[in-house]
XYZ file of C-alpha atoms in Angstrom:
538
model
C -24.382 18.941 28.259
C -24.321 22.122 29.436
C -22.095 25.038 28.978
C -21.281 25.902 32.543
C -20.015 21.960 33.036
C -18.035 22.411 29.866
C -17.538 25.868 28.791
C -16.185 26.075 24.985
C -11.809 25.914 25.101
C -10.341 28.873 22.212
C -7.126 28.025 20.499
C -6.415 29.205 17.738
C -5.025 26.311 15.589
C -6.856 23.077 16.297
C -4.126 20.650 14.968
C -6.889 17.274 15.042
C -3.849 13.863 14.584
C -0.432 13.589 15.931
C 0.874 11.446 13.235
C 4.318 13.402 11.490
C 2.060 16.130 9.477
C 0.522 17.058 12.665
C 3.240 17.629 14.764
C 5.043 19.182 12.249
C 2.537 22.108 11.127
C 1.524 22.068 15.579
C 5.424 22.811 15.325
C 5.579 25.131 12.866
C 2.461 27.303 14.372
C 4.001 27.424 17.644
C 6.426 29.417 17.474
C 3.561 32.598 16.670
C -0.064 31.042 17.636
C -1.701 28.939 19.817
C -1.816 25.271 18.484
C -4.424 22.580 20.265
C -3.307 19.296 19.148
C -5.670 16.097 19.521
C -4.994 12.358 19.376
C -7.596 10.053 19.396
C -4.468 7.222 21.033
C -1.255 8.120 22.547
C 0.667 10.630 20.973
C 2.841 7.902 18.819
C -0.089 5.505 17.638
C -0.571 6.551 14.380
C 0.000 5.395 10.918
C 3.376 7.666 11.177
C 5.149 5.607 13.699
C 4.786 2.320 11.701
C 5.920 3.191 8.387
C 9.697 1.385 8.346
C 11.041 2.843 4.881
C 12.333 5.899 4.935
C 11.360 9.312 3.378
C 11.997 9.639 -0.525
C 13.764 13.391 -1.659
C 16.726 14.161 -3.631
C 19.927 14.436 -1.531
C 22.453 12.252 -3.989
C 24.336 15.320 -6.172
C 23.618 12.625 -8.927
C 19.996 11.522 -8.247
C 17.549 15.326 -10.257
C 14.202 16.528 -9.029
C 12.893 15.959 -12.574
C 13.376 12.716 -12.177
C 11.489 11.738 -9.007
C 8.976 13.800 -10.577
C 8.983 10.904 -13.050
C 9.023 8.266 -11.031
C 5.740 9.153 -8.789
C 3.911 10.279 -11.698
C 4.891 6.330 -13.693
C 3.723 5.001 -10.197
C 0.928 7.452 -10.426
C -0.197 5.818 -14.081
C -1.145 8.849 -14.872
C -3.738 10.418 -12.552
C -0.811 12.315 -10.465
C -1.054 16.163 -10.051
C 2.292 17.151 -12.357
C 1.814 21.071 -10.067
C 1.456 18.872 -7.567
C 4.839 16.860 -7.655
C 6.877 19.182 -8.727
C 6.269 20.878 -5.345
C 6.887 18.327 -2.984
C 9.709 16.666 -5.153
C 11.316 20.720 -5.296
C 10.438 21.430 -0.985
C 11.223 16.794 -0.419
C 15.168 18.456 0.823
C 14.550 21.181 2.294
C 11.489 19.420 4.592
C 14.504 16.776 5.702
C 17.339 19.321 6.571
C 14.863 20.912 8.686
C 14.247 17.401 10.820
C 17.716 16.399 10.398
C 18.053 20.131 12.879
C 15.177 19.098 14.634
C 17.624 15.810 16.004
C 16.144 13.099 14.033
C 19.307 10.441 13.555
C 18.747 9.032 10.190
C 20.894 6.716 9.127
C 24.709 7.294 8.021
C 26.316 5.438 5.349
C 29.444 2.325 7.259
C 32.206 3.616 5.815
C 31.827 7.474 5.984
C 29.544 9.929 7.602
C 27.117 10.894 4.955
C 23.137 9.486 5.218
C 22.952 6.297 4.045
C 20.025 6.249 1.103
C 18.296 3.387 -0.005
C 16.199 2.412 -3.413
C 12.790 1.397 -3.706
C 10.279 0.047 -5.955
C 9.543 2.609 -8.919
C 12.570 4.655 -8.248
C 14.774 4.971 -9.978
C 17.400 6.081 -7.768
C 18.022 5.980 -4.554
C 16.887 9.173 -2.358
C 14.986 7.120 0.649
C 17.019 8.609 3.231
C 15.803 6.424 7.007
C 16.543 6.012 10.514
C 16.997 1.926 9.372
C 13.754 0.015 9.431
C 12.486 2.342 12.072
C 11.869 5.955 10.756
C 8.363 6.839 11.151
C 9.138 5.816 14.662
C 12.142 7.825 15.407
C 10.884 11.039 13.003
C 8.034 10.690 15.434
C 9.468 10.200 18.891
C 11.732 13.397 17.132
C 8.582 15.404 17.228
C 6.778 14.184 20.108
C 10.094 15.417 22.449
C 9.788 19.078 20.918
C 6.306 19.495 20.732
C 7.192 18.686 24.332
C 9.078 22.034 25.261
C 6.507 24.614 23.531
C 4.271 26.289 25.088
C 1.961 27.250 22.861
C 0.795 23.732 22.402
C -1.716 21.922 24.324
C -1.010 18.158 23.549
C -5.680 16.014 24.734
C -4.067 12.168 23.782
C -6.945 10.105 24.228
C -9.479 12.927 22.544
C -11.423 11.457 19.771
C -13.452 14.582 17.438
C -16.805 13.590 16.957
C -17.855 16.103 14.025
C -16.621 20.018 12.589
C -18.297 22.425 13.785
C -18.951 24.432 11.378
C -20.774 29.290 11.060
C -24.558 29.507 10.366
C -23.825 29.059 6.919
C -21.972 25.826 7.381
C -19.056 27.546 4.189
C -16.414 28.063 6.827
C -14.916 25.380 9.968
C -15.063 27.196 13.479
C -14.401 23.997 15.292
C -15.119 20.331 16.977
C -16.860 18.869 19.677
C -14.273 16.535 20.388
C -15.091 13.773 23.137
C -12.516 13.052 26.172
C -12.101 8.948 26.202
C -10.762 9.204 30.405
C -14.524 11.576 31.037
C -16.874 10.433 28.382
C -17.267 14.031 28.026
C -18.071 15.415 24.279
C -16.100 18.581 24.748
C -16.964 22.020 22.445
C -13.372 23.114 20.786
C -13.685 25.948 18.613
C -10.647 27.399 16.483
C -9.410 30.392 13.730
C -7.916 27.532 11.856
C -8.644 23.430 12.014
C -6.308 21.230 10.933
C -7.347 17.080 9.599
C -4.047 15.474 10.341
C -5.648 12.161 10.667
C -4.476 9.424 8.296
C -5.930 7.114 5.912
C -8.532 4.391 6.278
C -6.424 1.732 5.638
C -8.399 -0.607 8.704
C -11.312 -0.379 6.166
C -10.391 -3.557 5.466
C -10.162 -6.690 7.427
C -6.006 -7.345 6.995
C -3.965 -4.147 6.745
C 0.105 -2.483 7.879
C -1.672 -0.055 9.988
C -2.358 0.303 13.229
C -6.197 0.375 14.890
C -6.374 4.332 14.629
C -6.177 4.345 10.729
C -10.419 4.019 10.628
C -11.040 6.849 8.283
C -12.074 9.898 10.493
C -10.923 12.821 8.893
C -12.362 11.623 5.525
C -15.622 10.965 6.933
C -16.218 14.622 8.886
C -14.873 16.477 6.519
C -17.886 14.600 3.842
C -20.504 15.046 6.636
C -19.664 19.020 7.025
C -19.737 19.271 3.381
C -16.415 18.857 2.011
C -15.172 16.833 -1.514
C -13.307 13.638 -1.381
C -11.526 12.850 -4.825
C -9.596 8.861 -5.753
C -11.235 6.873 -3.143
C -11.613 3.999 -5.449
C -7.131 3.894 -4.649
C -6.609 1.562 -1.809
C -2.776 0.989 -2.163
C -2.091 -2.547 -1.027
C 1.245 -2.498 0.701
C 2.551 -6.192 -1.603
C 4.782 -7.724 1.905
C 3.431 -8.226 5.191
C 4.217 -10.388 7.260
C 1.864 -13.299 7.323
C 2.396 -16.033 10.743
C -0.623 -16.399 12.925
C 0.951 -14.630 15.664
C 1.316 -11.580 13.488
C -0.203 -10.495 11.098
C -0.591 -6.872 10.891
C 3.768 -6.403 10.652
C 4.676 -4.684 7.478
C 8.232 -5.723 5.524
C 9.709 -2.918 4.665
C 9.719 -2.181 0.676
C 14.297 -1.242 1.517
C 14.073 -4.871 1.695
C 12.476 -5.851 -1.965
C 14.476 -2.108 -2.516
C 18.569 -4.082 -0.869
C 17.771 -7.416 -2.907
C 14.748 -9.589 -1.577
C 13.666 -11.761 -4.313
C 9.735 -12.791 -4.084
C 9.626 -16.672 -3.911
C 6.711 -19.257 -4.846
C 6.635 -22.148 -1.895
C 9.739 -24.164 -3.895
C 11.894 -20.937 -4.242
C 10.963 -20.418 -7.761
C 11.121 -16.472 -8.075
C 8.196 -15.012 -10.613
C 8.043 -11.166 -10.327
C 10.169 -11.490 -13.973
C 6.646 -13.003 -15.257
C 4.883 -9.214 -14.538
C 7.192 -6.678 -14.980
C 10.738 -5.814 -16.326
C 11.640 -4.424 -12.915
C 10.431 -7.541 -11.101
C 10.820 -6.990 -7.616
C 11.824 -3.094 -7.679
C 8.302 -2.941 -9.521
C 5.582 -0.447 -7.665
C 3.932 -1.944 -5.405
C -0.642 -2.281 -7.446
C 1.617 -4.119 -9.657
C 3.562 -6.269 -7.031
C 0.501 -6.681 -4.464
C -1.509 -7.817 -7.667
C 1.202 -10.481 -9.047
C 1.125 -12.418 -4.796
C -2.296 -11.848 -5.153
C -2.869 -14.446 -8.980
C 0.455 -16.640 -7.722
C -0.956 -17.218 -4.436
C -4.462 -17.913 -5.631
C -2.931 -19.765 -9.313
C -1.490 -21.961 -6.761
C -3.650 -22.542 -4.097
C -1.355 -21.059 -1.569
C -1.889 -18.970 1.149
C 1.795 -16.669 0.948
C 4.376 -16.032 -0.930
C 7.979 -15.603 0.132
C 10.148 -13.082 0.654
C 14.252 -13.756 0.589
C 16.927 -11.753 0.975
C 19.127 -14.344 3.009
C 21.785 -14.052 0.458
C 22.822 -10.703 2.382
C 25.499 -10.813 5.501
C 24.031 -12.005 8.113
C 25.617 -8.073 9.669
C 23.979 -6.181 6.250
C 20.246 -7.749 7.656
C 21.518 -7.443 10.935
C 22.388 -3.353 10.432
C 19.860 -2.274 8.045
C 16.430 -4.678 9.593
C 17.294 -5.041 12.780
C 12.896 -4.123 13.766
C 12.409 -6.759 10.516
C 14.635 -9.480 11.897
C 13.546 -8.665 15.501
C 10.144 -9.003 15.356
C 10.468 -12.502 12.802
C 12.791 -14.081 15.444
C 9.749 -13.553 17.760
C 7.679 -16.356 15.178
C 10.513 -18.369 14.989
C 11.582 -17.106 11.457
C 15.424 -16.444 11.600
C 15.674 -13.736 7.964
C 19.436 -14.519 7.671
C 18.644 -17.832 7.147
C 15.326 -18.339 6.290
C 12.810 -16.645 4.056
C 9.526 -14.364 5.173
C 6.797 -15.614 5.063
C 4.515 -12.351 2.938
C 1.022 -11.377 2.430
C -0.484 -7.924 0.060
C -2.698 -6.011 2.922
C -4.075 -2.830 2.651
C -1.074 0.023 3.264
C -2.601 3.473 1.977
C -5.354 5.433 1.206
C -4.442 7.466 -1.758
C -7.476 9.361 -2.793
C -9.005 11.965 0.221
C -10.783 15.615 1.542
C -9.598 17.077 -1.713
C -7.343 20.056 -1.199
C -5.374 22.363 -2.965
C -1.901 23.950 -2.882
C -1.499 25.493 0.649
C -3.861 22.176 2.310
C -7.119 24.302 2.265
C -10.223 22.561 1.525
C -14.248 23.050 0.309
C -14.217 24.274 3.043
C -13.319 27.946 4.448
C -10.574 27.981 7.562
C -10.083 23.986 6.818
C -7.178 22.548 6.346
C -6.350 18.514 5.236
C -3.404 17.862 5.230
C -1.029 14.143 5.201
C -3.070 10.914 4.571
C -6.371 12.371 5.212
C -5.920 14.777 2.225
C -6.037 14.491 -1.218
C -3.254 16.306 -2.923
C -3.101 14.530 -6.538
C 0.458 13.636 -5.442
C -0.161 10.217 -5.775
C -2.234 9.496 -8.530
C -3.748 5.719 -8.775
C -0.745 4.433 -6.828
C 1.592 5.749 -4.928
C 5.688 5.196 -5.191
C 6.769 4.223 -1.830
C 8.461 6.341 0.818
C 6.684 9.755 -0.707
C 3.968 9.935 1.812
C 5.868 11.108 4.191
C 7.624 14.065 2.795
C 3.797 14.623 1.001
C 3.052 15.416 4.764
C 5.820 17.698 6.456
C 5.001 19.640 2.640
C 1.892 19.766 2.919
C 2.665 21.054 6.727
C 4.920 23.754 5.211
C 2.651 25.148 2.769
C -0.669 24.509 5.189
C 1.866 27.010 8.072
C 2.391 29.654 5.387
C -0.639 29.494 3.976
C -2.597 30.488 7.749
C 0.238 32.422 9.280
C -0.825 34.531 6.312
C -4.911 35.368 7.351
C -5.093 34.815 10.735
C -6.468 37.091 13.843
C -4.097 38.766 16.298
C -7.574 38.970 18.233
C -9.410 35.278 18.221
C -13.586 36.390 18.939
C -15.767 33.040 18.909
C -18.725 32.712 17.659
C -20.750 32.798 21.126
C -23.812 31.535 19.678
C -22.553 27.543 19.229
C -24.258 24.987 21.502
C -22.766 22.619 23.645
C -22.610 19.143 22.715
C -26.220 17.614 24.678
C -26.293 13.869 25.252
C -29.144 14.187 27.107
C -31.417 12.087 25.264
C -29.031 8.930 24.460
C -28.282 5.628 27.129
C -24.973 4.221 28.123
C -25.371 1.026 25.251
C -26.512 -1.918 26.908
C -24.692 -4.618 24.264
C -21.917 -3.951 22.576
C -21.879 -7.537 20.040
C -23.584 -4.462 17.588
C -21.091 -2.522 17.477
C -18.633 -5.152 16.894
C -20.448 -6.742 14.224
C -21.406 -4.446 12.208
C -17.261 -3.611 13.164
C -16.154 -6.997 11.708
C -18.663 -7.261 8.798
C -17.426 -3.602 7.608
C -14.134 -4.519 6.971
C -15.229 -8.042 5.777
C -17.105 -7.242 2.725
C -14.424 -4.857 1.775
C -11.859 -7.572 2.157
C -14.198 -9.610 -0.366
C -15.466 -8.035 -2.724
C -13.665 -3.997 -2.961
C -10.304 -5.038 -2.624
C -6.687 -6.017 -4.803
C -9.237 -7.102 -7.700
C -12.500 -6.234 -8.509
C -15.436 -6.568 -10.308
C -19.084 -4.312 -10.320
C -21.102 -7.022 -9.505
C -18.763 -7.888 -6.208
C -19.236 -3.466 -5.598
C -22.206 -3.138 -5.950
C -22.976 -5.934 -3.490
C -20.286 -4.609 -1.193
C -22.896 -1.125 -1.998
C -25.907 -2.042 -0.693
C -24.557 -4.030 2.255
C -23.290 -1.181 3.162
C -26.031 1.358 2.560
C -27.876 -1.187 4.861
C -25.037 -1.297 7.467
C -24.838 2.210 7.315
C -28.108 2.616 8.287
C -28.111 0.903 10.997
C -25.720 2.579 13.173
C -26.482 6.072 12.335
C -29.707 4.583 14.336
C -27.406 3.374 17.319
C -25.070 5.930 16.593
C -28.381 8.798 17.777
C -29.884 6.562 20.891
C -26.267 5.860 22.995
C -23.695 7.825 24.778
C -20.863 8.018 22.602
C -17.374 6.115 22.760
C -14.369 5.894 20.253
C -15.975 2.856 19.048
C -19.215 3.981 17.821
C -17.839 6.876 16.635
C -14.700 4.451 14.756
C -17.454 2.276 13.045
C -19.664 4.782 12.408
C -16.339 6.167 10.613
C -15.851 3.376 8.550
C -18.505 2.383 6.780
C -18.947 6.342 5.541
C -15.291 5.965 4.215
C -16.006 2.461 2.950
C -19.668 3.706 0.867
C -17.202 6.302 -0.375
C -14.973 4.050 -1.687
C -17.298 1.254 -2.695
C -19.125 4.755 -4.995
C -15.845 5.777 -6.050
C -14.476 2.664 -7.967
C -18.157 2.026 -9.344
C -17.699 5.744 -10.990
C -13.837 4.258 -12.299
C -14.694 2.125 -15.462
C -11.233 0.924 -16.132
C -8.108 -0.584 -15.049
C -5.172 2.036 -13.843
C -3.172 1.884 -10.506
C -5.152 0.095 -7.544
C -8.409 0.238 -9.036
C -8.276 -3.096 -10.897
C -11.533 -3.737 -12.425
C -12.102 -7.789 -13.735
C -14.883 -5.963 -16.058
C -12.972 -3.431 -17.668
C -9.187 -4.988 -17.843
C -7.654 -1.961 -19.977
C -6.958 1.707 -18.592
C -8.058 4.438 -21.010
C -5.630 6.084 -22.818
C -7.153 9.636 -21.102
C -8.871 9.333 -18.100
C -9.335 11.787 -15.054
C -9.565 11.876 -10.596
C -12.902 10.741 -9.460
C -14.539 13.152 -7.100
C -17.666 12.736 -5.050
C -19.645 15.230 -3.322
C -21.484 15.049 -0.616
C -25.522 15.983 -1.317
C -27.913 17.007 1.510
C -28.901 14.314 2.523
C -25.715 12.654 2.505
C -25.169 15.037 5.743
C -25.705 14.091 9.095
C -27.879 16.034 11.754
C -26.181 17.495 14.934
C -26.699 15.311 17.777
C -27.061 18.822 19.492
């Protein structure tokens, strides 16, 4: 399209992603600057809204920042960045109080006005503040209400970012090409600063607890633009997702185990005591592998999570969403155990950033699940994800505020998107088939338990798929499915390459060829080479 038809759009800050991290930084920045907030689906359709358990922060006088630090470091299996962990633990409470001031209705104790705190796997104290069992949804809806009443924010739902725009020397980000899914046009959006808050990449796997939007878009875009990525081999599988043909992607919160839920075999026998002294409150990587092993050992399709020993009132008060969702498929959790299986849940690696959310490119920031900050190491501690997004929204905001210029003089040499040489796709089966194949090979070869043989087979196939996808991409008019497939394939390749580089079993990366953990280890960082970057379609 030429610039006469689709003129450049200018804004001070372009925020891509409308989860808790994106909404939070947009609200902070909008106090002083113009902000464009982009969401590829509806504004509240992201992983944040699906977070049930809560937000971890030191809010109890009997808890301590040092204890939160130690729990995070232990869960991260020796790969957490100490500075990052300390910063998040120290600033988590302030982030929570900000949400309370904005009106987030966190759950109170039944007998007092104090907030109810729950305990989840890997935590040594009750420090998870929550809104019943729909924390992410409640926080997101509250923030969206504030966004609606904030004049400096332009909201663009149903807009999917295609690629970042760089200046001539390719060292600075100056905006992005964005597909308007309603019109089908790709528009040029220029900005002084760009923030990626696009979430993780769990949809790379066949079974996931996350929504369809979790396709690693920000990670793939940043990689194509020249940013490094770190720890992409560490993909967290949530131990307990509902196993039912009518509802396979519903997460059963870790808080169920935190409030006394017990994992059992079909015969009612508990088994977590055989894997960890913390039993059902062990970190997620341990619990997920234990369930996987028990399923393979006994040839069963699922295990069971039993909370029925608690009173009906207790269950209805603490887990109303889970109870209602299970009742919809005929399971009464006040009387029956819940059939569960592990599913891909969280991307612990991502775009390499510093303590201020800065990436390898000038004026490009990444916050939330799309970023690698060093907080999670080899395994994320439960409920540390939302607090990470909130804390880094603040540090990135402070850094941008200090650097932004009062007037914005955009680069007038940027070309608009040119799709004059492409044609509408005549068949969608090629995209749907490749989409399914990418996710299935990741599930089969790059799952909870890995081997080098499986990984090498996956890498060989993903390279072929990537080439097929890119050829299709360059020849056809864009749509969201094609863009997501392109990003999925790229992120899958990064995950596989990272897993092949780690010659040990640590945290979420368990390799049967290297079953032991090395005494010393470091994060896995990949740097893009010139041939890894796609040529611009403009």
